[in-house]
PDB file of C-alpha atoms in Angstrom:
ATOM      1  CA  UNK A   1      50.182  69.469 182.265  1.00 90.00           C
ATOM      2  CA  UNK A   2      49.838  67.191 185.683  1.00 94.00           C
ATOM      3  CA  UNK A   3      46.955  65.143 186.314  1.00 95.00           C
ATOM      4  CA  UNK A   4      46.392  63.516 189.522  1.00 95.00           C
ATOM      5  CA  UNK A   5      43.461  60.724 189.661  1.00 96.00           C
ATOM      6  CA  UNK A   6      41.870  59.717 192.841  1.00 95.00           C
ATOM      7  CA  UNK A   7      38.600  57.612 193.531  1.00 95.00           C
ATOM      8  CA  UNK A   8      35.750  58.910 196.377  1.00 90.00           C
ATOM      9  CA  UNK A   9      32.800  56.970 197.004  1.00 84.00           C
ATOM     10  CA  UNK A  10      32.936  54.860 193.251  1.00 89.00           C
ATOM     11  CA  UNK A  11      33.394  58.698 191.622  1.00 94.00           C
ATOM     12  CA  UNK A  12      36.883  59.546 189.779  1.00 96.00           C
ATOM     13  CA  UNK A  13      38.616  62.866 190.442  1.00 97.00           C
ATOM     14  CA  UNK A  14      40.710  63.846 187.774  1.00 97.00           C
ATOM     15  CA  UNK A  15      42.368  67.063 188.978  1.00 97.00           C
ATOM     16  CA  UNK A  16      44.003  68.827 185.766  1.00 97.00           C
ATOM     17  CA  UNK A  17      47.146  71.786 186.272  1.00 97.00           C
ATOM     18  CA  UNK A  18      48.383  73.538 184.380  1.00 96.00           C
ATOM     19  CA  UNK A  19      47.729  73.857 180.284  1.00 96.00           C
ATOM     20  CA  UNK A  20      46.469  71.144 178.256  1.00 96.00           C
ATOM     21  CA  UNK A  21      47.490  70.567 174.752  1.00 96.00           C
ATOM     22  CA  UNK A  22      46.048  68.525 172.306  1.00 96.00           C
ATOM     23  CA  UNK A  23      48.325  65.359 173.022  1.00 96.00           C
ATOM     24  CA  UNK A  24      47.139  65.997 176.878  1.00 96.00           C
ATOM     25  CA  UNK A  25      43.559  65.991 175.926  1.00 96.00           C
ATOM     26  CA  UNK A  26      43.999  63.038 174.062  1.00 96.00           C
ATOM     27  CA  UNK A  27      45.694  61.173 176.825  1.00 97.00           C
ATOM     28  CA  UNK A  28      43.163  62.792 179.499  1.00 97.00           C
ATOM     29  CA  UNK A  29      39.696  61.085 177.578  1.00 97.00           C
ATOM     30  CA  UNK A  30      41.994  57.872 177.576  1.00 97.00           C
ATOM     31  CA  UNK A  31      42.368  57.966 181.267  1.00 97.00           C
ATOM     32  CA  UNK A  32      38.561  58.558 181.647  1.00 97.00           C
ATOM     33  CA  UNK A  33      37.638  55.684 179.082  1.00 96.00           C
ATOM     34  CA  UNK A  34      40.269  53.387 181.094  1.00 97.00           C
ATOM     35  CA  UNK A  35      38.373  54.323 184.549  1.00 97.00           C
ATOM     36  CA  UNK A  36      34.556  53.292 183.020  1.00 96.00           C
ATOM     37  CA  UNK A  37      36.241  50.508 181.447  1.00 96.00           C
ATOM     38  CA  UNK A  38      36.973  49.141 185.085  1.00 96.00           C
ATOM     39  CA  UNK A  39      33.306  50.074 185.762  1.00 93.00           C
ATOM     40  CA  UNK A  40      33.146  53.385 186.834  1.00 95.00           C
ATOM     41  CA  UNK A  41      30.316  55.693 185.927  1.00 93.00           C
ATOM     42  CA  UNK A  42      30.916  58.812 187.534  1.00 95.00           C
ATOM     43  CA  UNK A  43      33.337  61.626 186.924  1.00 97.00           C
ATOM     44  CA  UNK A  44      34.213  65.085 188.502  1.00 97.00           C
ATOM     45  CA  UNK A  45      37.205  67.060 186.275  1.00 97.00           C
ATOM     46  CA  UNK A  46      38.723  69.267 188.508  1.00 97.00           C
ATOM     47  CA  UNK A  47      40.304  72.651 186.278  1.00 97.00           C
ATOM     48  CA  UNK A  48      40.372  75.206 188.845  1.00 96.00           C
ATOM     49  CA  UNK A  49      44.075  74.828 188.260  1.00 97.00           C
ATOM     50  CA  UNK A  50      44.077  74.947 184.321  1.00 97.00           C
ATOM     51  CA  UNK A  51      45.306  78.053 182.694  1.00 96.00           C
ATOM     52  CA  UNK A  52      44.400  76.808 179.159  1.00 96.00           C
ATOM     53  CA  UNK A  53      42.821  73.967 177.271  1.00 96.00           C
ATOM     54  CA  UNK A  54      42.743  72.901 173.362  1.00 95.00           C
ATOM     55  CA  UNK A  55      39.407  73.613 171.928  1.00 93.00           C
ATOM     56  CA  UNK A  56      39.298  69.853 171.049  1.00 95.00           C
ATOM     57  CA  UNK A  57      39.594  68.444 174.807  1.00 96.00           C
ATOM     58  CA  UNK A  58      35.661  70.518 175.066  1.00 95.00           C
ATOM     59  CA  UNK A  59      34.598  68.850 172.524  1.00 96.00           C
ATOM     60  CA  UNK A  60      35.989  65.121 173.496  1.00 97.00           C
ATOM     61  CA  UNK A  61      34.958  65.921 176.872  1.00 97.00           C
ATOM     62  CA  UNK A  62      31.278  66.446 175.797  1.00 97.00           C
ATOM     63  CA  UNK A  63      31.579  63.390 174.031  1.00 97.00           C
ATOM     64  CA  UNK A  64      33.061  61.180 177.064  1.00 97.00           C
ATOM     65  CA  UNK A  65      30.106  62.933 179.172  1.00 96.00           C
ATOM     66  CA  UNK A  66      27.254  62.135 176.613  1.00 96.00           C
ATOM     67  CA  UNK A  67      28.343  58.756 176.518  1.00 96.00           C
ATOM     68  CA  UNK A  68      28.486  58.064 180.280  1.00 95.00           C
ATOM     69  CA  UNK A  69      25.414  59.630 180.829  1.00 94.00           C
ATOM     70  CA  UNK A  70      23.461  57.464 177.928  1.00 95.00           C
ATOM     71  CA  UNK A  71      25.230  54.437 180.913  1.00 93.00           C
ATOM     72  CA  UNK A  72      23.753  56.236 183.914  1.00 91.00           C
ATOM     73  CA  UNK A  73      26.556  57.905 184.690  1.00 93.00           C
ATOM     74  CA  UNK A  74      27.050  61.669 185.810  1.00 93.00           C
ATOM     75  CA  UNK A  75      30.266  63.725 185.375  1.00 95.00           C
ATOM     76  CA  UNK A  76      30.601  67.309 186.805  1.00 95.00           C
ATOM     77  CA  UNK A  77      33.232  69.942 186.185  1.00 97.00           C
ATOM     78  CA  UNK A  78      35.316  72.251 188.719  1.00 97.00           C
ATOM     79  CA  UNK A  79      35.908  75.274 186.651  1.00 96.00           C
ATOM     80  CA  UNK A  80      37.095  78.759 187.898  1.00 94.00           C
ATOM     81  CA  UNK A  81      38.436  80.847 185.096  1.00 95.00           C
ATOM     82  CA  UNK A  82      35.655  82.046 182.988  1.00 95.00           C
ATOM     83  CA  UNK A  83      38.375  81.821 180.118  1.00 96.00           C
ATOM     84  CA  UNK A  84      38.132  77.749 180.520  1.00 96.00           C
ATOM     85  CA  UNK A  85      34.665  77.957 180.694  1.00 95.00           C
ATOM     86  CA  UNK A  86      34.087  79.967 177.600  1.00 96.00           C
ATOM     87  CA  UNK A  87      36.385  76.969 175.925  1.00 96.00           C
ATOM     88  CA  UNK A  88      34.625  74.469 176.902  1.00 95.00           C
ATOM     89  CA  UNK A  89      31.186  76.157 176.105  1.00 95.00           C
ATOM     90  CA  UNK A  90      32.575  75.939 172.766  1.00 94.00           C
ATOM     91  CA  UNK A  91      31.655  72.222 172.260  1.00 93.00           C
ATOM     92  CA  UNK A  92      28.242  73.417 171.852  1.00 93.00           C
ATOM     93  CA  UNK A  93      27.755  72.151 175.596  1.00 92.00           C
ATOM     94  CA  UNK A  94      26.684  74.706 178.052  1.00 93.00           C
ATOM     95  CA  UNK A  95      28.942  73.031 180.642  1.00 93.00           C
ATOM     96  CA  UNK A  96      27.680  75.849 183.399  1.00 92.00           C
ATOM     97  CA  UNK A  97      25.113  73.466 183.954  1.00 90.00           C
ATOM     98  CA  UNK A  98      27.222  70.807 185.236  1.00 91.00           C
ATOM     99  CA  UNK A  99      30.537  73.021 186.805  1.00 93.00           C
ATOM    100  CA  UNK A 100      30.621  73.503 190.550  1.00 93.00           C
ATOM    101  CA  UNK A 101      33.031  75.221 192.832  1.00 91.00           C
ATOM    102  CA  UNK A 102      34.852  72.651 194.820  1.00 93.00           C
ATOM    103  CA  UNK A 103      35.120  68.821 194.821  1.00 93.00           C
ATOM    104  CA  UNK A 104      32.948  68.720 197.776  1.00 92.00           C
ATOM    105  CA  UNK A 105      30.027  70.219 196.218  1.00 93.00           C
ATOM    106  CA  UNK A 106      30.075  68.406 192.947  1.00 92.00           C
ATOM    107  CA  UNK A 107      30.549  65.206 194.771  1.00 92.00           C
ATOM    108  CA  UNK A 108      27.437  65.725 197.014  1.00 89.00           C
ATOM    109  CA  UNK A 109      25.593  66.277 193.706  1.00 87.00           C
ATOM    110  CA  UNK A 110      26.575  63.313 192.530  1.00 87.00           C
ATOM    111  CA  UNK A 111      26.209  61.352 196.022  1.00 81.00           C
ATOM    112  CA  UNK A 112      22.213  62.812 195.514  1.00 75.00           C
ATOM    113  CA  UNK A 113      22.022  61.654 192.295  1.00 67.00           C
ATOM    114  CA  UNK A 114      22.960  58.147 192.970  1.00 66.00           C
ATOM    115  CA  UNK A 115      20.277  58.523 195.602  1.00 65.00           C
ATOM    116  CA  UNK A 116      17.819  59.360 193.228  1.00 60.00           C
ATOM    117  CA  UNK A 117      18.079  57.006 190.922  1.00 56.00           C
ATOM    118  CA  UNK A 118      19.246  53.956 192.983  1.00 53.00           C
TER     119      UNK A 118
END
């Protein structure tokens, strides 16, 4: 797995390639919790480059998300392959909802949330 983290307008990009085991899930939520531990509250995961995931990273991930959100935070997912969607749907989160097509689009949702609610 590679991972490549960059910061836009206060929101982390975590851009994922490749296929995530457990250990990389595991280190993946720590690099999250690390970023809102230096204050940041929003989050777009970029997978369009992910050819598999542990069930458990869904399941963390939901976790991570539920948490921010309970802050006021937002996080989106870039998913293409319905086969990573259908793994992450299996947290029992219907991450459809939140999954965009490109980092520019689920940036500007976030940039008009912020709006909203600032």
């Amino acid at each position: 797995m590679k991972i490549i983290k960059k910061i836009y307008d206060c929101t982390v990009v975590v851009s994922l390639n490749g296929r995530l085991s457990k250990s990389d899930a595991d280190y993946v939520i720590r690099t999250l919790n690390s970023y809102y531990k230096k204050e940041y509250k929003d989050f777009v995961i970029d997978m369009r480059h992910v050819s598999h995931i542990h069930y458990i990273f869904g399941i963390r991930l939901k976790k991570f998300k539920k948490y921010i959100e309970n802050r006021g935070g937002v996080m989106n997912v870039i998913v293409k392959s319905p086969y990573i969607m259908y793994l992450l749907n299996l947290s029992g989160e219907n991450w459809n909802l939140y999954s965009y097509s490109s980092q520019k689009t689920a940036l500007g949702n976030i940039t008009k949330f912020r709006r909203k609610y600032d």
